mmCIF file of C-alpha atoms in Angstrom:
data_model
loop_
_atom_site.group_PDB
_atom_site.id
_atom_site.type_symbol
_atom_site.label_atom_id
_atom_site.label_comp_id
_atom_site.label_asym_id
_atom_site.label_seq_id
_atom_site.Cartn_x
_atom_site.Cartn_y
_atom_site.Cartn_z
ATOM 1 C CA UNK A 76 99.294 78.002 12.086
ATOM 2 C CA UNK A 77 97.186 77.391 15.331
ATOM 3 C CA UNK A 78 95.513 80.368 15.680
ATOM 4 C CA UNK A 79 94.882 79.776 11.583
ATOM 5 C CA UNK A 80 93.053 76.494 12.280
ATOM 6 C CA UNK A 81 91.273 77.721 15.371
ATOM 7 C CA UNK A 82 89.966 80.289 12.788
ATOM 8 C CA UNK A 83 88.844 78.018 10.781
ATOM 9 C CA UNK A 84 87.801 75.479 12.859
ATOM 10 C CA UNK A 85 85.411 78.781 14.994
ATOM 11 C CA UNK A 86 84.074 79.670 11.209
ATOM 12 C CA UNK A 87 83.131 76.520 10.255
ATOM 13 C CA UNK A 88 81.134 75.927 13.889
ATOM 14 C CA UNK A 89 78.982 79.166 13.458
ATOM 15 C CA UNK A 90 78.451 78.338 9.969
ATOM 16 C CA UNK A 91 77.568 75.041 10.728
ATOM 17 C CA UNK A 92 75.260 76.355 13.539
ATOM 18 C CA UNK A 93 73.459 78.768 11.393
ATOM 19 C CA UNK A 94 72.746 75.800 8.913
ATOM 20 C CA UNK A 95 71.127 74.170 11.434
ATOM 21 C CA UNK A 96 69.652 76.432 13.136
ATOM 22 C CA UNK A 97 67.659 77.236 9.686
ATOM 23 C CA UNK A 98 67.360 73.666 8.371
ATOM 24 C CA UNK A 99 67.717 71.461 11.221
ATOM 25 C CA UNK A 100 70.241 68.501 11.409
ATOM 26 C CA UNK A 101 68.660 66.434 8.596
ATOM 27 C CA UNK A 102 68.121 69.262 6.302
ATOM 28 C CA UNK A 103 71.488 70.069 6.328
ATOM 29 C CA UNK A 104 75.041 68.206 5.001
ATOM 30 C CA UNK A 105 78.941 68.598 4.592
ATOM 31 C CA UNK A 106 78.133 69.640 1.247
ATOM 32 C CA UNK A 107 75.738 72.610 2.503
ATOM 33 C CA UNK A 108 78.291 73.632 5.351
ATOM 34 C CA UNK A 109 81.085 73.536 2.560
ATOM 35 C CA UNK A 110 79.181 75.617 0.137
ATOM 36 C CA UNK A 111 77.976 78.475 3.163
ATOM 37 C CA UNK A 112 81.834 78.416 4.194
ATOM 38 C CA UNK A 113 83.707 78.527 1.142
ATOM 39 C CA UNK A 114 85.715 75.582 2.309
ATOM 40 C CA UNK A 115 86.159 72.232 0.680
ATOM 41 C CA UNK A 116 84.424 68.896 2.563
ATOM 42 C CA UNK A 117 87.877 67.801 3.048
ATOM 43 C CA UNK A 118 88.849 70.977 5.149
ATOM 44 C CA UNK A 119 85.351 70.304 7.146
ATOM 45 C CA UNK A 120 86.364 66.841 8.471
ATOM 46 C CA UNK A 121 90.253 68.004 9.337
ATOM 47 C CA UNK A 122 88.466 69.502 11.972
ATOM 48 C CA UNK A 123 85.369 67.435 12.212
ATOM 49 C CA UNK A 124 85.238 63.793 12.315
ATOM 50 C CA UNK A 125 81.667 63.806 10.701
ATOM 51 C CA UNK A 126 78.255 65.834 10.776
ATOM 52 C CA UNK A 127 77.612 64.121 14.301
ATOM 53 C CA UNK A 128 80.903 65.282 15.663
ATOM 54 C CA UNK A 129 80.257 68.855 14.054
ATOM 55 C CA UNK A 130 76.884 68.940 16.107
ATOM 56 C CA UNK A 131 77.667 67.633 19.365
ATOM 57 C CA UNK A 132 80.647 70.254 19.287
ATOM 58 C CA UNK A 133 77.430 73.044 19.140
ATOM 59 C CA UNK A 134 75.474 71.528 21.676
ATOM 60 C CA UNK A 135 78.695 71.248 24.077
ATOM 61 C CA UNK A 136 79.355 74.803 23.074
ATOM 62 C CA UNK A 137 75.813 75.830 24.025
ATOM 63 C CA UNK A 138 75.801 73.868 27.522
ATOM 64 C CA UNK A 139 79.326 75.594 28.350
ATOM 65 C CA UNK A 140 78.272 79.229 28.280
ATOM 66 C CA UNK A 141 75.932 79.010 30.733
ATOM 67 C CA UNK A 142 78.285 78.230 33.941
ATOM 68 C CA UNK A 143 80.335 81.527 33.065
ATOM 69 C CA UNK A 144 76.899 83.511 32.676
ATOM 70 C CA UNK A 145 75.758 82.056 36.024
ATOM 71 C CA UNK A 146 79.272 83.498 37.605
ATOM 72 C CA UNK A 147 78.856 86.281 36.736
ATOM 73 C CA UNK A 148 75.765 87.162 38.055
ATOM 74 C CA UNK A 149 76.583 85.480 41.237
ATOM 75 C CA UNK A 150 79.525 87.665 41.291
ATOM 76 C CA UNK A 151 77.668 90.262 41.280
ATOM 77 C CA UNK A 152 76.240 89.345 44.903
ATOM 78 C CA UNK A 153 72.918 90.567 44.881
ATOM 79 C CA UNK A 154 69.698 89.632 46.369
ATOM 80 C CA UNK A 155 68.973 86.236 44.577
ATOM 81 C CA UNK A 156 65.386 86.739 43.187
ATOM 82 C CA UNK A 157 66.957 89.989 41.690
ATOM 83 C CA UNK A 158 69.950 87.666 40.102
ATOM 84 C CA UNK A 159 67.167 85.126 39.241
ATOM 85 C CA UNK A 160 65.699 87.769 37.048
ATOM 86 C CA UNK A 161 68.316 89.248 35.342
ATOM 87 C CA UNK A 162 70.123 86.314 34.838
ATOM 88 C CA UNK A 163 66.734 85.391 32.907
ATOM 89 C CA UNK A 164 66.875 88.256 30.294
ATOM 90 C CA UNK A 165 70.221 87.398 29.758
ATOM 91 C CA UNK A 166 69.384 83.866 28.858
ATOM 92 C CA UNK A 167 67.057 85.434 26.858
ATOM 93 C CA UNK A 168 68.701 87.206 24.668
ATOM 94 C CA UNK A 169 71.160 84.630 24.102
ATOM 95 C CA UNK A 170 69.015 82.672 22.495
ATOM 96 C CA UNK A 171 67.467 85.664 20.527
ATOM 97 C CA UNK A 172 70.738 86.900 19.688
ATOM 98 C CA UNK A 173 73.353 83.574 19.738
ATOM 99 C CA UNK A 174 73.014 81.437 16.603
ATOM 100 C CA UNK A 175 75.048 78.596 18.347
ATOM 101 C CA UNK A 176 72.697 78.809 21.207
ATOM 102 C CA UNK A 177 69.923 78.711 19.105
ATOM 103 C CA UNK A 178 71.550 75.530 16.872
ATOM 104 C CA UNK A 179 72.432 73.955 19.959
ATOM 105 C CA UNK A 180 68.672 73.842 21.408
ATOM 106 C CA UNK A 181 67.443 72.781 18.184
ATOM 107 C CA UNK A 182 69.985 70.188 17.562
ATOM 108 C CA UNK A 183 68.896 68.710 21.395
ATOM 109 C CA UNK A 184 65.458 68.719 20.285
ATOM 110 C CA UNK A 185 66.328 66.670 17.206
ATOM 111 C CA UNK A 186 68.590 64.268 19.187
ATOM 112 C CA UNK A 187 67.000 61.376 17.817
ATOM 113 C CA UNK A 188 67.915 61.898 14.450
ATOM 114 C CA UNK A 189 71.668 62.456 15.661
ATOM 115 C CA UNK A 190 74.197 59.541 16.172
ATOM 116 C CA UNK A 191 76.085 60.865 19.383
ATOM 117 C CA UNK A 192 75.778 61.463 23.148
ATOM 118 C CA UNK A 193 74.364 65.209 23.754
ATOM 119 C CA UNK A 194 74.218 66.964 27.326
ATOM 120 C CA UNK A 195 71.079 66.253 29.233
ATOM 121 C CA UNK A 196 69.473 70.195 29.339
ATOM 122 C CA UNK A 197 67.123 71.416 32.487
ATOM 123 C CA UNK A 198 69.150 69.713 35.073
ATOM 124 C CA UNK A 199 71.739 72.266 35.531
ATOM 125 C CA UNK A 200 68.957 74.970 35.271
ATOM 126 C CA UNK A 201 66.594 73.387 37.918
ATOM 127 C CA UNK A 202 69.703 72.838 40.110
ATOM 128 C CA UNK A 203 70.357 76.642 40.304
ATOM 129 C CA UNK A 204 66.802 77.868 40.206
ATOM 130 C CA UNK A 205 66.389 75.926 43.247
ATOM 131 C CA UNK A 206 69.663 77.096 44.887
ATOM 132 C CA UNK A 207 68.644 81.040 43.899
ATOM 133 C CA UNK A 208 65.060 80.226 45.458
ATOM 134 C CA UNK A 209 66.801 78.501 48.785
ATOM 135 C CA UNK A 210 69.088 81.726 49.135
ATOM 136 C CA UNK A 211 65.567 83.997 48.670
ATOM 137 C CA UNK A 212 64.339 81.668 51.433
ATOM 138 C CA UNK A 213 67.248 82.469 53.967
ATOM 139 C CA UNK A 214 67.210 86.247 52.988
ATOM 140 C CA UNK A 215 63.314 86.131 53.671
ATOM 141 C CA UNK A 216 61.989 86.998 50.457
ATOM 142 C CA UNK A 217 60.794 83.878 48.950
ATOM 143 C CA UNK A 218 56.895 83.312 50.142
ATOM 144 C CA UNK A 219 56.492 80.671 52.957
ATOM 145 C CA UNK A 220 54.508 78.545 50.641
ATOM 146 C CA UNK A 221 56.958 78.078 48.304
ATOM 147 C CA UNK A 222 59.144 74.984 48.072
ATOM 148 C CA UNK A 223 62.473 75.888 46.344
ATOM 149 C CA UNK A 224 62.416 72.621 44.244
ATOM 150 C CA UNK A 225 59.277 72.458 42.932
ATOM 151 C CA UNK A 226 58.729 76.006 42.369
ATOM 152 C CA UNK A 227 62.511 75.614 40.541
ATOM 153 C CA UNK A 228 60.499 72.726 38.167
ATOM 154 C CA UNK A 229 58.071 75.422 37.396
ATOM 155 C CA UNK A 230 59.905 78.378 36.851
ATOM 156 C CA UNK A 231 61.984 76.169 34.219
ATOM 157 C CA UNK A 232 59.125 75.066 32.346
ATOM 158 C CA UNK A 233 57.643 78.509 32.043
ATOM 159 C CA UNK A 234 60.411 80.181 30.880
ATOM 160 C CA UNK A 235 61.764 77.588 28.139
ATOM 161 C CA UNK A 236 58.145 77.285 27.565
ATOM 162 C CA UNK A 237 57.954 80.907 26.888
ATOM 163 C CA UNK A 238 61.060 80.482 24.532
ATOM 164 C CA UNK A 239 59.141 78.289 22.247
ATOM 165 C CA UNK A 240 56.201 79.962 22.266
ATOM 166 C CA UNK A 241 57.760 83.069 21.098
ATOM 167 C CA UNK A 242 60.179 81.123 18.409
ATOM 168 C CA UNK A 243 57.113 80.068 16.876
ATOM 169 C CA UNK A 244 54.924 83.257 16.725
ATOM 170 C CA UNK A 245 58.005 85.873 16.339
ATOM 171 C CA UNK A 246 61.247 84.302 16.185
ATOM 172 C CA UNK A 247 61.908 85.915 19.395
ATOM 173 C CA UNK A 248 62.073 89.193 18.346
ATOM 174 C CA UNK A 249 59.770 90.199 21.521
ATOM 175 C CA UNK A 250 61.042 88.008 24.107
ATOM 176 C CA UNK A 251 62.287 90.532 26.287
ATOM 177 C CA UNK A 252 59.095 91.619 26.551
ATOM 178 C CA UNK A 253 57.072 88.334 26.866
ATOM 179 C CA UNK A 254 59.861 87.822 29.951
ATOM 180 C CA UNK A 255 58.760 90.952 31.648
ATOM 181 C CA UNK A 256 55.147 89.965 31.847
ATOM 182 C CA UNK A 257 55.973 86.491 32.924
ATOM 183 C CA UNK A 258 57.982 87.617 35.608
ATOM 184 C CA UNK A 259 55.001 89.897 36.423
ATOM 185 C CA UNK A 260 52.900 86.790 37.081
ATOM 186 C CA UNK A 261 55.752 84.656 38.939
ATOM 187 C CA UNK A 262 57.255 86.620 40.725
ATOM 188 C CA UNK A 263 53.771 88.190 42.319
ATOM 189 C CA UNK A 264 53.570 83.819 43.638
ATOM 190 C CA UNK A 265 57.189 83.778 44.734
ATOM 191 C CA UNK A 266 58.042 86.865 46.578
ATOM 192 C CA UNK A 267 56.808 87.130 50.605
ATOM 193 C CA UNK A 268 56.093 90.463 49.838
ATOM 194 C CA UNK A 269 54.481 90.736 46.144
ATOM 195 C CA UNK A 270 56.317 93.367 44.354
ATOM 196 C CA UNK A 271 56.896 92.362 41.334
ATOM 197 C CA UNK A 272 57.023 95.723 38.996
ATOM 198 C CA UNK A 273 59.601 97.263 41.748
ATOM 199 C CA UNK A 274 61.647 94.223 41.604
ATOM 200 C CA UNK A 275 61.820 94.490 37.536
ATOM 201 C CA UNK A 276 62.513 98.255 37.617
ATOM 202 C CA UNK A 277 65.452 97.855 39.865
ATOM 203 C CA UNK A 278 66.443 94.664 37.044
ATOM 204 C CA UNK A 279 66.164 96.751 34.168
ATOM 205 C CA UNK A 280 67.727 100.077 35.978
ATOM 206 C CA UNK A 281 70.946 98.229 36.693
ATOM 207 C CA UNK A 282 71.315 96.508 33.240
ATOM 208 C CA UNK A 283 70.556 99.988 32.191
ATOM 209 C CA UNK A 284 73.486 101.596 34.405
ATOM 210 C CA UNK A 285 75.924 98.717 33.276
ATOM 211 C CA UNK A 286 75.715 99.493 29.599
ATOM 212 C CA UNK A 287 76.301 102.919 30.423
ATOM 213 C CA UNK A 288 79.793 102.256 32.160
ATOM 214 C CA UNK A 289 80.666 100.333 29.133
ATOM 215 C CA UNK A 290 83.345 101.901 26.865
ATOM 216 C CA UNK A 291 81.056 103.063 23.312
ATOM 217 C CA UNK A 292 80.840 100.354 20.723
ATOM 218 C CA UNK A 293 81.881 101.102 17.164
ATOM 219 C CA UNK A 294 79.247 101.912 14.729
ATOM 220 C CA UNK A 295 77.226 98.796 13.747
ATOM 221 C CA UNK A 296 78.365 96.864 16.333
ATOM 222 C CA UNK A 297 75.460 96.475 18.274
ATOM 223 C CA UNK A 298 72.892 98.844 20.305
ATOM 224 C CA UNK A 299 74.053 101.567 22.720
ATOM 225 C CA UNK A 300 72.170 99.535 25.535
ATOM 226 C CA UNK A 301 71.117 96.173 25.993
ATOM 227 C CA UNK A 302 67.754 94.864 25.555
ATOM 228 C CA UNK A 303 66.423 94.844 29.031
ATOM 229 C CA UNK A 304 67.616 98.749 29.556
ATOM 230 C CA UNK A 305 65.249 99.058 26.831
ATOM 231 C CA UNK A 306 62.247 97.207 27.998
ATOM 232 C CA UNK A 307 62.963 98.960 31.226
ATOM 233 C CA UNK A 308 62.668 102.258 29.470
ATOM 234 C CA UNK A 309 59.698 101.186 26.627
ATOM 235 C CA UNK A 310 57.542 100.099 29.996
ATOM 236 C CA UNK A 311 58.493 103.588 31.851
ATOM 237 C CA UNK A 312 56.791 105.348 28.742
#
């Protein structure tokens, strides 16, 4: 019976979240999330107290995969604008690809209209920006100019920036791409020694090298390599 209700109670979240995502918090009620799930309104608030409850679960959801995305990377112990970087595309693509990341930034941006106590976003983001730009200081490939901190404010702002820029003009079918040339332009500022293209070849090369060592996906599960393999190999053409 528990693994039934966390079934349910994970089906009813991404439906939830793709409601949102497509009609916002206000556009969308019990009785829409009922009707999209198949389940009654009274099987809804078994699991969640209200609509409120329901969203702040998303946004919660959407502020906890990013600590286990940032391990990983830093697991992965190399040179920290290079894990700067990557980590970026795979933000990216989250949100491209993630439809409770996506609900869960559009339910912060609509925070007004909801009647709970949502995450405060950017802080965690600027707080490891700035550590990845501090570690790029001590390896001696940040610029002397640069202070980590503020640089970190900037670096945030451009890139969600970015994000809703391309939400607006493409749904962010192109982000990976949009990424690339910002990094172009930010990371030619950052690094000591400007070498931007180099630095996103060596990026794409390893996501590219990862996917291969991955076992094969089933048909229709997904691409045979990820998006920034691709960009990798659409800019080598």
């Amino acid at each position: 019976m528990q693994v039934r209700a966390r079934t349910t109670r994970r089906s009813l979240l991404e439906t939830a979240a793709r409601l949102f995502d497509e009609r916002g918090y206000a556009g969308t009620s019990i009785s829409d999330i009922s009707t999209r799930s198949g389940r009654t309104s009274g099987a809804i608030y078994f699991h969640y107290a209200s609509k409120e409850n329901l969203a702040l679960a998303i946004v919660e959801e959407h502020f906890a995969t990013w600590p286990e995305l940032i391990a990983r990377h830093r697991a992965a112990r190399l040179p920290a604008l290079d894990t700067l970087v990557a980590l970026s595309f795979d933000v990216a693509r989250a949100f491209r690809d993630d439809v409770v990341i996506r609900a869960g930034s559009r339910l912060w941006m609509e925070r007004k209209a909801i009647d709970a106590a949502l995450p405060t976003p950017f802080v965690g983001w600027t707080a490891t920006v700035t550590e990845l730009l501090e570690e790029a200081r001590a390896e001696g490939t940040l610029a002397a100019a640069i202070d980590p901190g503020t640089a970190a404010h900037g670096v945030v702002c451009a890139f969600f920036g970015l994000h809703t820029v391309a939400d607006a003009l493409d749904g962010r079918s192109c982000i990976e791409e949009r990424l690339h040339g910002l990094w172009l332009l930010l990371l030619a500022a950052l690094q000591a020694d400007p070498a931007p293209a180099a630095l996103l070849s060596r990026v794409h090369d390893r996501a590219g090298a990862a996917e291969q060592c991955r076992p094969a996906r089933p048909a229709g599960t997904g691409t045979a390599r990820s998006g920034l393999a691709a960009v990798g190999a659409a800019r080598a053409k």
